[in-house]
mmCIF file of C-alpha atoms in Angstrom:
data_model
loop_
_atom_site.group_PDB
_atom_site.id
_atom_site.type_symbol
_atom_site.label_atom_id
_atom_site.label_comp_id
_atom_site.label_asym_id
_atom_site.label_seq_id
_atom_site.Cartn_x
_atom_site.Cartn_y
_atom_site.Cartn_z
ATOM 1 C CA UNK A 216 34.222 45.861 -196.174
ATOM 2 C CA UNK A 217 37.724 45.234 -197.458
ATOM 3 C CA UNK A 218 38.376 48.979 -197.742
ATOM 4 C CA UNK A 219 37.171 49.578 -194.198
ATOM 5 C CA UNK A 220 39.461 46.844 -192.868
ATOM 6 C CA UNK A 221 42.390 48.253 -194.760
ATOM 7 C CA UNK A 222 41.966 51.668 -193.051
ATOM 8 C CA UNK A 223 41.636 50.431 -189.524
ATOM 9 C CA UNK A 224 45.396 50.050 -188.843
ATOM 10 C CA UNK A 225 45.952 53.646 -189.956
ATOM 11 C CA UNK A 226 43.271 54.903 -187.613
ATOM 12 C CA UNK A 227 44.711 52.881 -184.780
ATOM 13 C CA UNK A 228 48.155 54.284 -185.503
ATOM 14 C CA UNK A 229 46.735 57.850 -185.563
ATOM 15 C CA UNK A 230 45.071 57.391 -182.185
ATOM 16 C CA UNK A 231 48.212 55.968 -180.640
ATOM 17 C CA UNK A 232 50.283 58.793 -182.106
ATOM 18 C CA UNK A 233 48.050 61.494 -180.696
ATOM 19 C CA UNK A 234 47.099 59.874 -177.420
ATOM 20 C CA UNK A 235 49.803 61.834 -175.577
ATOM 21 C CA UNK A 236 48.186 65.110 -176.651
ATOM 22 C CA UNK A 237 44.891 64.337 -175.034
ATOM 23 C CA UNK A 238 43.349 67.424 -173.418
ATOM 24 C CA UNK A 239 42.329 67.069 -169.789
ATOM 25 C CA UNK A 240 41.045 69.342 -167.061
ATOM 26 C CA UNK A 241 43.593 70.795 -164.671
ATOM 27 C CA UNK A 242 43.834 69.447 -161.172
ATOM 28 C CA UNK A 243 43.471 71.723 -158.161
ATOM 29 C CA UNK A 244 47.198 71.348 -157.574
ATOM 30 C CA UNK A 245 48.016 72.600 -161.042
ATOM 31 C CA UNK A 246 45.532 75.456 -160.824
ATOM 32 C CA UNK A 247 47.114 76.652 -157.602
ATOM 33 C CA UNK A 248 50.596 76.454 -159.110
ATOM 34 C CA UNK A 249 49.517 78.377 -162.224
ATOM 35 C CA UNK A 250 47.777 81.018 -160.124
ATOM 36 C CA UNK A 251 50.801 81.537 -157.871
ATOM 37 C CA UNK A 252 53.134 81.739 -160.862
ATOM 38 C CA UNK A 253 50.875 84.296 -162.544
ATOM 39 C CA UNK A 254 50.906 86.389 -159.357
ATOM 40 C CA UNK A 255 54.702 86.192 -159.282
ATOM 41 C CA UNK A 256 54.852 87.435 -162.875
ATOM 42 C CA UNK A 257 52.437 90.265 -162.107
ATOM 43 C CA UNK A 258 54.514 91.216 -159.059
ATOM 44 C CA UNK A 259 57.642 91.275 -161.230
ATOM 45 C CA UNK A 260 55.926 93.545 -163.765
ATOM 46 C CA UNK A 261 54.761 95.961 -161.054
ATOM 47 C CA UNK A 262 58.227 95.989 -159.514
ATOM 48 C CA UNK A 263 59.895 96.651 -162.875
ATOM 49 C CA UNK A 264 57.660 99.636 -163.635
ATOM 50 C CA UNK A 265 57.324 101.188 -160.179
ATOM 51 C CA UNK A 266 60.684 100.684 -158.495
ATOM 52 C CA UNK A 267 63.200 100.531 -161.369
ATOM 53 C CA UNK A 268 63.981 102.745 -164.394
ATOM 54 C CA UNK A 269 65.570 100.194 -166.737
ATOM 55 C CA UNK A 270 63.803 100.105 -170.138
ATOM 56 C CA UNK A 271 64.886 96.520 -170.814
ATOM 57 C CA UNK A 272 63.572 95.459 -167.424
ATOM 58 C CA UNK A 273 60.219 97.100 -168.154
ATOM 59 C CA UNK A 274 59.956 95.416 -171.572
ATOM 60 C CA UNK A 275 60.712 92.109 -169.908
ATOM 61 C CA UNK A 276 58.131 92.936 -167.237
ATOM 62 C CA UNK A 277 55.410 93.459 -169.857
ATOM 63 C CA UNK A 278 56.373 90.158 -171.481
ATOM 64 C CA UNK A 279 56.152 88.151 -168.279
ATOM 65 C CA UNK A 280 52.923 89.940 -167.302
ATOM 66 C CA UNK A 281 51.390 88.803 -170.618
ATOM 67 C CA UNK A 282 52.475 85.272 -169.845
ATOM 68 C CA UNK A 283 50.974 85.688 -166.387
ATOM 69 C CA UNK A 284 47.617 86.631 -167.910
ATOM 70 C CA UNK A 285 47.585 83.416 -169.953
ATOM 71 C CA UNK A 286 48.519 81.373 -166.890
ATOM 72 C CA UNK A 287 45.805 83.093 -164.870
ATOM 73 C CA UNK A 288 43.276 82.351 -167.612
ATOM 74 C CA UNK A 289 44.384 78.733 -167.790
ATOM 75 C CA UNK A 290 44.138 78.350 -164.012
ATOM 76 C CA UNK A 291 40.493 79.431 -163.928
ATOM 77 C CA UNK A 292 39.021 78.467 -167.304
ATOM 78 C CA UNK A 293 40.709 75.226 -168.310
ATOM 79 C CA UNK A 294 37.841 72.989 -167.186
ATOM 80 C CA UNK A 295 37.136 70.765 -170.175
ATOM 81 C CA UNK A 296 38.831 67.642 -171.420
ATOM 82 C CA UNK A 297 39.129 64.012 -170.585
ATOM 83 C CA UNK A 298 42.084 62.285 -169.071
ATOM 84 C CA UNK A 299 42.954 59.965 -166.287
ATOM 85 C CA UNK A 300 44.389 62.542 -163.834
ATOM 86 C CA UNK A 301 41.147 64.283 -162.979
ATOM 87 C CA UNK A 302 41.712 64.078 -159.243
ATOM 88 C CA UNK A 303 44.262 66.235 -157.442
ATOM 89 C CA UNK A 304 46.504 65.071 -154.671
ATOM 90 C CA UNK A 305 45.504 68.301 -152.896
ATOM 91 C CA UNK A 306 41.780 68.964 -153.529
ATOM 92 C CA UNK A 307 40.150 72.361 -153.087
ATOM 93 C CA UNK A 308 39.107 71.661 -149.505
ATOM 94 C CA UNK A 309 42.770 71.030 -148.704
ATOM 95 C CA UNK A 310 43.699 74.533 -149.853
ATOM 96 C CA UNK A 311 40.806 76.131 -148.015
ATOM 97 C CA UNK A 312 41.823 74.316 -144.847
ATOM 98 C CA UNK A 313 45.456 75.292 -145.392
ATOM 99 C CA UNK A 314 44.502 78.941 -145.873
ATOM 100 C CA UNK A 315 42.533 78.916 -142.641
ATOM 101 C CA UNK A 316 45.385 77.216 -140.795
ATOM 102 C CA UNK A 317 47.917 79.734 -142.174
ATOM 103 C CA UNK A 318 45.890 82.656 -140.864
ATOM 104 C CA UNK A 319 45.272 80.942 -137.551
ATOM 105 C CA UNK A 320 48.943 80.021 -137.201
ATOM 106 C CA UNK A 321 50.131 83.557 -137.995
ATOM 107 C CA UNK A 322 47.672 85.000 -135.521
ATOM 108 C CA UNK A 323 48.628 82.598 -132.713
ATOM 109 C CA UNK A 324 52.361 82.929 -133.300
ATOM 110 C CA UNK A 325 52.219 86.713 -133.462
ATOM 111 C CA UNK A 326 49.973 86.786 -130.415
ATOM 112 C CA UNK A 327 52.455 84.664 -128.449
ATOM 113 C CA UNK A 328 55.342 86.726 -129.800
ATOM 114 C CA UNK A 329 53.596 89.897 -128.672
ATOM 115 C CA UNK A 330 53.663 88.646 -125.099
ATOM 116 C CA UNK A 331 57.455 88.149 -125.184
ATOM 117 C CA UNK A 332 59.417 91.221 -124.106
ATOM 118 C CA UNK A 333 62.645 90.357 -125.923
ATOM 119 C CA UNK A 334 62.082 91.122 -129.655
ATOM 120 C CA UNK A 335 64.767 88.661 -130.812
ATOM 121 C CA UNK A 336 63.213 85.791 -128.875
ATOM 122 C CA UNK A 337 59.791 86.847 -130.163
ATOM 123 C CA UNK A 338 60.952 86.728 -133.800
ATOM 124 C CA UNK A 339 62.702 83.385 -133.337
ATOM 125 C CA UNK A 340 59.502 81.999 -131.841
ATOM 126 C CA UNK A 341 57.475 83.318 -134.764
ATOM 127 C CA UNK A 342 59.688 82.078 -137.593
ATOM 128 C CA UNK A 343 60.516 78.732 -136.002
ATOM 129 C CA UNK A 344 56.870 78.007 -135.297
ATOM 130 C CA UNK A 345 55.816 78.921 -138.835
ATOM 131 C CA UNK A 346 58.646 76.838 -140.350
ATOM 132 C CA UNK A 347 57.639 73.775 -138.351
ATOM 133 C CA UNK A 348 54.039 74.247 -139.404
ATOM 134 C CA UNK A 349 55.037 74.427 -143.075
ATOM 135 C CA UNK A 350 57.172 71.309 -142.771
ATOM 136 C CA UNK A 351 54.255 69.395 -141.279
ATOM 137 C CA UNK A 352 51.660 70.478 -143.865
ATOM 138 C CA UNK A 353 54.100 70.805 -146.751
ATOM 139 C CA UNK A 354 53.071 71.626 -150.322
ATOM 140 C CA UNK A 355 49.531 72.972 -149.985
ATOM 141 C CA UNK A 356 50.556 75.099 -146.997
ATOM 142 C CA UNK A 357 53.617 76.501 -148.752
ATOM 143 C CA UNK A 358 51.551 77.434 -151.785
ATOM 144 C CA UNK A 359 49.047 79.249 -149.605
ATOM 145 C CA UNK A 360 51.806 81.168 -147.796
ATOM 146 C CA UNK A 361 53.377 82.103 -151.143
ATOM 147 C CA UNK A 362 50.057 83.355 -152.478
ATOM 148 C CA UNK A 363 49.461 85.330 -149.285
ATOM 149 C CA UNK A 364 52.913 86.943 -149.417
ATOM 150 C CA UNK A 365 52.623 87.899 -153.102
ATOM 151 C CA UNK A 366 49.129 89.298 -152.620
ATOM 152 C CA UNK A 367 50.335 91.432 -149.698
ATOM 153 C CA UNK A 368 53.221 92.799 -151.808
ATOM 154 C CA UNK A 369 50.866 93.745 -154.642
ATOM 155 C CA UNK A 370 48.471 95.369 -152.181
ATOM 156 C CA UNK A 371 51.276 97.361 -150.526
ATOM 157 C CA UNK A 372 52.518 98.567 -153.910
ATOM 158 C CA UNK A 373 49.078 99.608 -155.157
ATOM 159 C CA UNK A 374 48.168 101.204 -151.807
ATOM 160 C CA UNK A 375 51.361 103.305 -151.880
ATOM 161 C CA UNK A 376 51.281 103.909 -155.622
ATOM 162 C CA UNK A 377 51.942 107.661 -155.493
ATOM 163 C CA UNK A 378 54.786 107.299 -153.002
ATOM 164 C CA UNK A 379 56.350 104.521 -155.048
ATOM 165 C CA UNK A 380 56.177 106.497 -158.313
ATOM 166 C CA UNK A 381 57.637 109.593 -156.657
ATOM 167 C CA UNK A 382 60.494 107.579 -155.166
ATOM 168 C CA UNK A 383 59.435 108.122 -151.554
ATOM 169 C CA UNK A 384 59.003 104.360 -151.126
ATOM 170 C CA UNK A 385 61.725 102.105 -152.488
ATOM 171 C CA UNK A 386 61.561 98.406 -153.296
ATOM 172 C CA UNK A 387 63.307 97.681 -150.013
ATOM 173 C CA UNK A 388 60.704 99.713 -148.104
ATOM 174 C CA UNK A 389 57.902 97.828 -149.865
ATOM 175 C CA UNK A 390 59.404 94.484 -148.854
ATOM 176 C CA UNK A 391 59.755 95.818 -145.318
ATOM 177 C CA UNK A 392 56.081 96.772 -145.199
ATOM 178 C CA UNK A 393 55.126 93.308 -146.422
ATOM 179 C CA UNK A 394 57.193 91.750 -143.671
ATOM 180 C CA UNK A 395 55.516 93.987 -141.123
ATOM 181 C CA UNK A 396 52.065 93.088 -142.400
ATOM 182 C CA UNK A 397 52.760 89.355 -142.338
ATOM 183 C CA UNK A 398 55.247 88.808 -139.551
ATOM 184 C CA UNK A 399 55.678 91.895 -137.403
ATOM 185 C CA UNK A 400 54.768 91.411 -133.744
ATOM 186 C CA UNK A 401 53.246 94.860 -133.245
ATOM 187 C CA UNK A 402 50.132 94.989 -135.447
ATOM 188 C CA UNK A 403 48.607 91.839 -133.991
ATOM 189 C CA UNK A 404 48.893 92.944 -130.367
ATOM 190 C CA UNK A 405 45.379 94.343 -130.092
ATOM 191 C CA UNK A 406 44.002 91.284 -128.349
ATOM 192 C CA UNK A 407 47.132 90.926 -126.266
ATOM 193 C CA UNK A 408 46.763 94.569 -125.299
ATOM 194 C CA UNK A 409 43.190 93.957 -124.217
ATOM 195 C CA UNK A 410 44.352 91.130 -121.973
ATOM 196 C CA UNK A 411 47.240 93.170 -120.609
ATOM 197 C CA UNK A 412 45.105 96.270 -120.200
ATOM 198 C CA UNK A 413 42.594 94.555 -117.937
ATOM 199 C CA UNK A 414 40.864 97.178 -115.812
ATOM 200 C CA UNK A 415 42.339 100.046 -117.845
ATOM 201 C CA UNK A 416 39.898 99.457 -120.686
ATOM 202 C CA UNK A 417 36.841 100.766 -118.873
ATOM 203 C CA UNK A 418 38.654 104.090 -118.350
ATOM 204 C CA UNK A 419 39.325 104.402 -122.090
ATOM 205 C CA UNK A 420 35.710 103.643 -122.904
ATOM 206 C CA UNK A 421 34.671 106.664 -120.836
ATOM 207 C CA UNK A 422 36.464 109.103 -123.150
ATOM 208 C CA UNK A 423 33.707 110.762 -125.186
ATOM 209 C CA UNK A 424 35.249 113.285 -127.567
ATOM 210 C CA UNK A 425 32.400 112.876 -130.082
ATOM 211 C CA UNK A 426 29.794 114.073 -127.600
ATOM 212 C CA UNK A 427 28.092 117.222 -128.888
ATOM 213 C CA UNK A 428 28.126 118.996 -125.504
ATOM 214 C CA UNK A 429 31.812 118.184 -125.028
ATOM 215 C CA UNK A 430 32.614 119.587 -128.472
ATOM 216 C CA UNK A 431 30.621 122.780 -127.868
ATOM 217 C CA UNK A 432 32.357 123.394 -124.542
ATOM 218 C CA UNK A 433 35.821 122.708 -125.981
ATOM 219 C CA UNK A 434 35.148 124.962 -128.963
ATOM 220 C CA UNK A 435 34.121 127.832 -126.685
ATOM 221 C CA UNK A 436 37.285 127.468 -124.624
ATOM 222 C CA UNK A 437 39.608 127.599 -127.652
ATOM 223 C CA UNK A 438 37.874 130.337 -129.670
ATOM 224 C CA UNK A 439 40.728 132.827 -129.212
ATOM 225 C CA UNK A 440 43.602 130.411 -129.846
ATOM 226 C CA UNK A 441 43.615 130.743 -133.664
ATOM 227 C CA UNK A 442 43.526 126.937 -133.868
ATOM 228 C CA UNK A 443 47.091 126.727 -132.553
ATOM 229 C CA UNK A 444 47.743 123.359 -130.881
ATOM 230 C CA UNK A 445 49.876 124.732 -128.055
ATOM 231 C CA UNK A 446 47.459 127.537 -127.224
ATOM 232 C CA UNK A 447 44.459 125.184 -127.356
ATOM 233 C CA UNK A 448 46.231 122.805 -124.980
ATOM 234 C CA UNK A 449 47.011 125.618 -122.522
ATOM 235 C CA UNK A 450 43.417 126.861 -122.596
ATOM 236 C CA UNK A 451 41.851 123.444 -121.980
ATOM 237 C CA UNK A 452 44.408 122.415 -119.357
ATOM 238 C CA UNK A 453 43.788 125.677 -117.446
ATOM 239 C CA UNK A 454 40.038 125.100 -117.566
ATOM 240 C CA UNK A 455 40.105 121.516 -116.272
ATOM 241 C CA UNK A 456 42.815 122.001 -113.636
ATOM 242 C CA UNK A 457 41.197 125.150 -112.217
ATOM 243 C CA UNK A 458 37.482 124.523 -112.712
ATOM 244 C CA UNK A 459 37.260 120.751 -112.050
ATOM 245 C CA UNK A 460 38.314 120.281 -108.436
ATOM 246 C CA UNK A 461 39.960 117.168 -107.078
ATOM 247 C CA UNK A 462 37.556 114.970 -105.088
ATOM 248 C CA UNK A 463 38.528 111.451 -104.009
ATOM 249 C CA UNK A 464 36.447 108.370 -104.744
ATOM 250 C CA UNK A 465 34.741 106.483 -101.872
ATOM 251 C CA UNK A 466 37.279 104.724 -99.633
ATOM 252 C CA UNK A 467 36.167 101.198 -100.478
ATOM 253 C CA UNK A 468 39.214 100.178 -102.556
ATOM 254 C CA UNK A 469 37.072 100.045 -105.686
ATOM 255 C CA UNK A 470 38.191 102.357 -108.475
ATOM 256 C CA UNK A 471 35.575 103.666 -110.861
ATOM 257 C CA UNK A 472 35.530 106.420 -113.418
ATOM 258 C CA UNK A 473 32.699 108.818 -114.168
ATOM 259 C CA UNK A 474 31.850 109.833 -117.691
ATOM 260 C CA UNK A 475 33.096 113.353 -118.598
ATOM 261 C CA UNK A 476 29.634 114.936 -118.656
ATOM 262 C CA UNK A 477 28.935 113.750 -115.093
ATOM 263 C CA UNK A 478 32.285 115.120 -113.932
ATOM 264 C CA UNK A 479 31.608 118.478 -115.575
ATOM 265 C CA UNK A 480 28.147 118.686 -113.986
ATOM 266 C CA UNK A 481 29.548 117.759 -110.565
ATOM 267 C CA UNK A 482 32.487 120.133 -110.947
ATOM 268 C CA UNK A 483 34.842 117.646 -109.347
ATOM 269 C CA UNK A 484 36.421 114.212 -109.553
ATOM 270 C CA UNK A 485 39.638 112.336 -108.914
ATOM 271 C CA UNK A 486 42.666 112.192 -111.222
ATOM 272 C CA UNK A 487 41.034 109.612 -113.509
ATOM 273 C CA UNK A 488 37.898 111.730 -113.904
ATOM 274 C CA UNK A 489 39.858 114.928 -114.569
ATOM 275 C CA UNK A 490 42.060 113.185 -117.116
ATOM 276 C CA UNK A 491 39.064 111.751 -118.951
ATOM 277 C CA UNK A 492 37.474 115.216 -119.151
ATOM 278 C CA UNK A 493 40.703 116.786 -120.401
ATOM 279 C CA UNK A 494 41.305 114.114 -123.063
ATOM 280 C CA UNK A 495 37.693 114.285 -124.242
ATOM 281 C CA UNK A 496 37.868 118.061 -124.629
ATOM 282 C CA UNK A 497 41.252 118.005 -126.353
ATOM 283 C CA UNK A 498 40.413 115.185 -128.749
ATOM 284 C CA UNK A 499 37.156 116.924 -129.710
ATOM 285 C CA UNK A 500 39.128 119.862 -131.132
ATOM 286 C CA UNK A 501 41.755 117.804 -132.948
ATOM 287 C CA UNK A 502 44.529 117.378 -130.379
ATOM 288 C CA UNK A 503 46.338 114.044 -130.045
ATOM 289 C CA UNK A 504 46.311 112.666 -126.501
ATOM 290 C CA UNK A 505 47.356 109.626 -124.509
ATOM 291 C CA UNK A 506 46.547 108.464 -120.985
ATOM 292 C CA UNK A 507 49.420 107.377 -118.734
ATOM 293 C CA UNK A 508 48.955 105.106 -115.709
ATOM 294 C CA UNK A 509 51.287 104.634 -112.755
ATOM 295 C CA UNK A 510 50.473 102.425 -109.790
ATOM 296 C CA UNK A 511 48.688 105.302 -108.019
ATOM 297 C CA UNK A 512 48.119 108.119 -110.512
ATOM 298 C CA UNK A 513 46.571 108.855 -113.906
ATOM 299 C CA UNK A 514 47.418 111.806 -116.153
ATOM 300 C CA UNK A 515 47.289 112.829 -119.814
ATOM 301 C CA UNK A 516 49.964 113.257 -122.460
ATOM 302 C CA UNK A 517 49.763 115.462 -125.537
ATOM 303 C CA UNK A 518 51.576 115.003 -128.831
ATOM 304 C CA UNK A 519 51.954 118.068 -131.061
ATOM 305 C CA UNK A 520 52.124 117.845 -134.834
ATOM 306 C CA UNK A 521 54.874 120.472 -135.022
ATOM 307 C CA UNK A 522 57.766 121.784 -132.946
ATOM 308 C CA UNK A 523 57.216 124.742 -130.600
ATOM 309 C CA UNK A 524 60.482 126.562 -129.734
ATOM 310 C CA UNK A 525 58.739 128.397 -126.880
ATOM 311 C CA UNK A 526 58.031 125.044 -125.191
ATOM 312 C CA UNK A 527 61.281 124.684 -123.234
ATOM 313 C CA UNK A 528 60.231 121.866 -120.923
ATOM 314 C CA UNK A 529 61.555 118.363 -121.641
ATOM 315 C CA UNK A 530 59.186 115.759 -123.111
ATOM 316 C CA UNK A 531 57.834 113.330 -120.529
ATOM 317 C CA UNK A 532 57.988 110.304 -122.849
ATOM 318 C CA UNK A 533 58.486 109.502 -126.548
ATOM 319 C CA UNK A 534 55.912 107.558 -128.554
ATOM 320 C CA UNK A 535 56.928 106.386 -132.041
ATOM 321 C CA UNK A 536 59.915 108.692 -131.699
ATOM 322 C CA UNK A 537 57.708 111.768 -131.176
ATOM 323 C CA UNK A 538 57.933 113.839 -127.962
ATOM 324 C CA UNK A 539 54.888 113.779 -125.697
ATOM 325 C CA UNK A 540 54.311 116.223 -122.834
ATOM 326 C CA UNK A 541 52.613 115.584 -119.502
ATOM 327 C CA UNK A 542 49.287 117.248 -118.665
ATOM 328 C CA UNK A 543 48.417 116.646 -115.018
ATOM 329 C CA UNK A 544 44.873 118.000 -114.679
ATOM 330 C CA UNK A 545 44.721 117.017 -110.987
ATOM 331 C CA UNK A 546 47.275 119.711 -110.190
ATOM 332 C CA UNK A 547 45.674 123.175 -109.717
ATOM 333 C CA UNK A 548 47.434 125.615 -112.026
ATOM 334 C CA UNK A 549 48.865 122.719 -114.039
ATOM 335 C CA UNK A 550 51.470 123.464 -116.701
ATOM 336 C CA UNK A 551 52.418 121.593 -119.832
ATOM 337 C CA UNK A 552 55.254 119.142 -119.214
ATOM 338 C CA UNK A 553 54.836 118.774 -115.465
ATOM 339 C CA UNK A 554 53.256 116.007 -113.390
ATOM 340 C CA UNK A 555 53.335 114.911 -109.771
ATOM 341 C CA UNK A 556 54.067 111.408 -111.043
ATOM 342 C CA UNK A 557 57.572 110.139 -111.677
ATOM 343 C CA UNK A 558 57.901 109.104 -115.298
ATOM 344 C CA UNK A 559 59.992 106.113 -114.239
ATOM 345 C CA UNK A 560 56.876 104.735 -112.553
ATOM 346 C CA UNK A 561 54.708 104.774 -115.681
ATOM 347 C CA UNK A 562 53.277 101.304 -116.196
ATOM 348 C CA UNK A 563 51.033 101.718 -119.232
ATOM 349 C CA UNK A 564 50.315 104.395 -121.829
ATOM 350 C CA UNK A 565 47.186 104.179 -123.979
ATOM 351 C CA UNK A 566 46.277 105.863 -127.234
ATOM 352 C CA UNK A 567 42.980 107.618 -126.461
ATOM 353 C CA UNK A 568 41.631 107.682 -129.995
ATOM 354 C CA UNK A 569 42.423 104.065 -130.862
ATOM 355 C CA UNK A 570 41.961 102.704 -127.325
ATOM 356 C CA UNK A 571 45.121 100.668 -127.708
ATOM 357 C CA UNK A 572 48.327 100.208 -125.759
ATOM 358 C CA UNK A 573 51.072 102.583 -126.922
ATOM 359 C CA UNK A 574 54.738 101.654 -126.769
ATOM 360 C CA UNK A 575 56.649 104.479 -125.106
ATOM 361 C CA UNK A 576 60.272 105.326 -124.408
ATOM 362 C CA UNK A 577 61.724 107.610 -121.772
ATOM 363 C CA UNK A 578 64.429 108.883 -124.086
ATOM 364 C CA UNK A 579 64.485 109.623 -127.827
ATOM 365 C CA UNK A 580 65.587 106.851 -130.159
ATOM 366 C CA UNK A 581 69.331 106.800 -130.395
ATOM 367 C CA UNK A 582 69.596 109.118 -127.390
#
């Protein structure tokens, strides 16, 4: 009994001495911080190996990547231990809600920005709105945005691995692609385009370049073209403009478009019908087409994958910097590059294959 009592103060002293080392489970806040830091370290390692040639930088990259692995392990597997701070200020549901709100906020801001014609005003709207949202929701929101940005950078790097290793994509280009994926106005305009497109959409849905009969007919018409894009375009444009005759719709102020097979069977249709037939035939044999709308006319555009010196006519419009040439199937004896429509009156241009609004320019970039 006396011996036991004599050892009790030592045990008490030992417990007090080691109380500060007590192991406890990580909070959700700490897990998120560790995970984000590990992703940063992994991003640094990828950057050091892919975009830079410095040996010291690569050695340092391996070192920090190793540390990132330990942090990643700690973030997911440190679950045991006692301790008083078992509850996080930002529980898991807070991060899930923040992640949802980040995505929703980006979508809404980019959607609104896509409706603004001035790109500078659109970007100010986007960044200001996102900044205010982060200020309101603070830490959890910022962590989610950081994780999203890092993940996008890693994805862009891995997706373009060959280009990055060959030097075709620099670190600056990778950052630019991340910015486009997260903040660019363009990629999120699909829904805005659908709203803007309105009645145009039902025309695009009529294009049927995967139809077996369409493909057979187009193939027969281009058999002697040696798979040359220009010659295929001439052959199909001649067929539609000369064999599908112009016939107006009923005079009831209601526009409607027939499907290409019906137009081919009838042997006639208005400018919308002829354009849909032409685009369906051309797309079925690998040609890239667009549909242009003015206030009173519809015609096709073709975009070649290479330059043809023999094509001396000026491009009608430029899409993504590439020249596109008019194909007006409603004109008997139509020629590439000519249309009865004035290009200044073009209101909308749609990508046939993707059924999306295409941004066009009347003059080449920098011209």
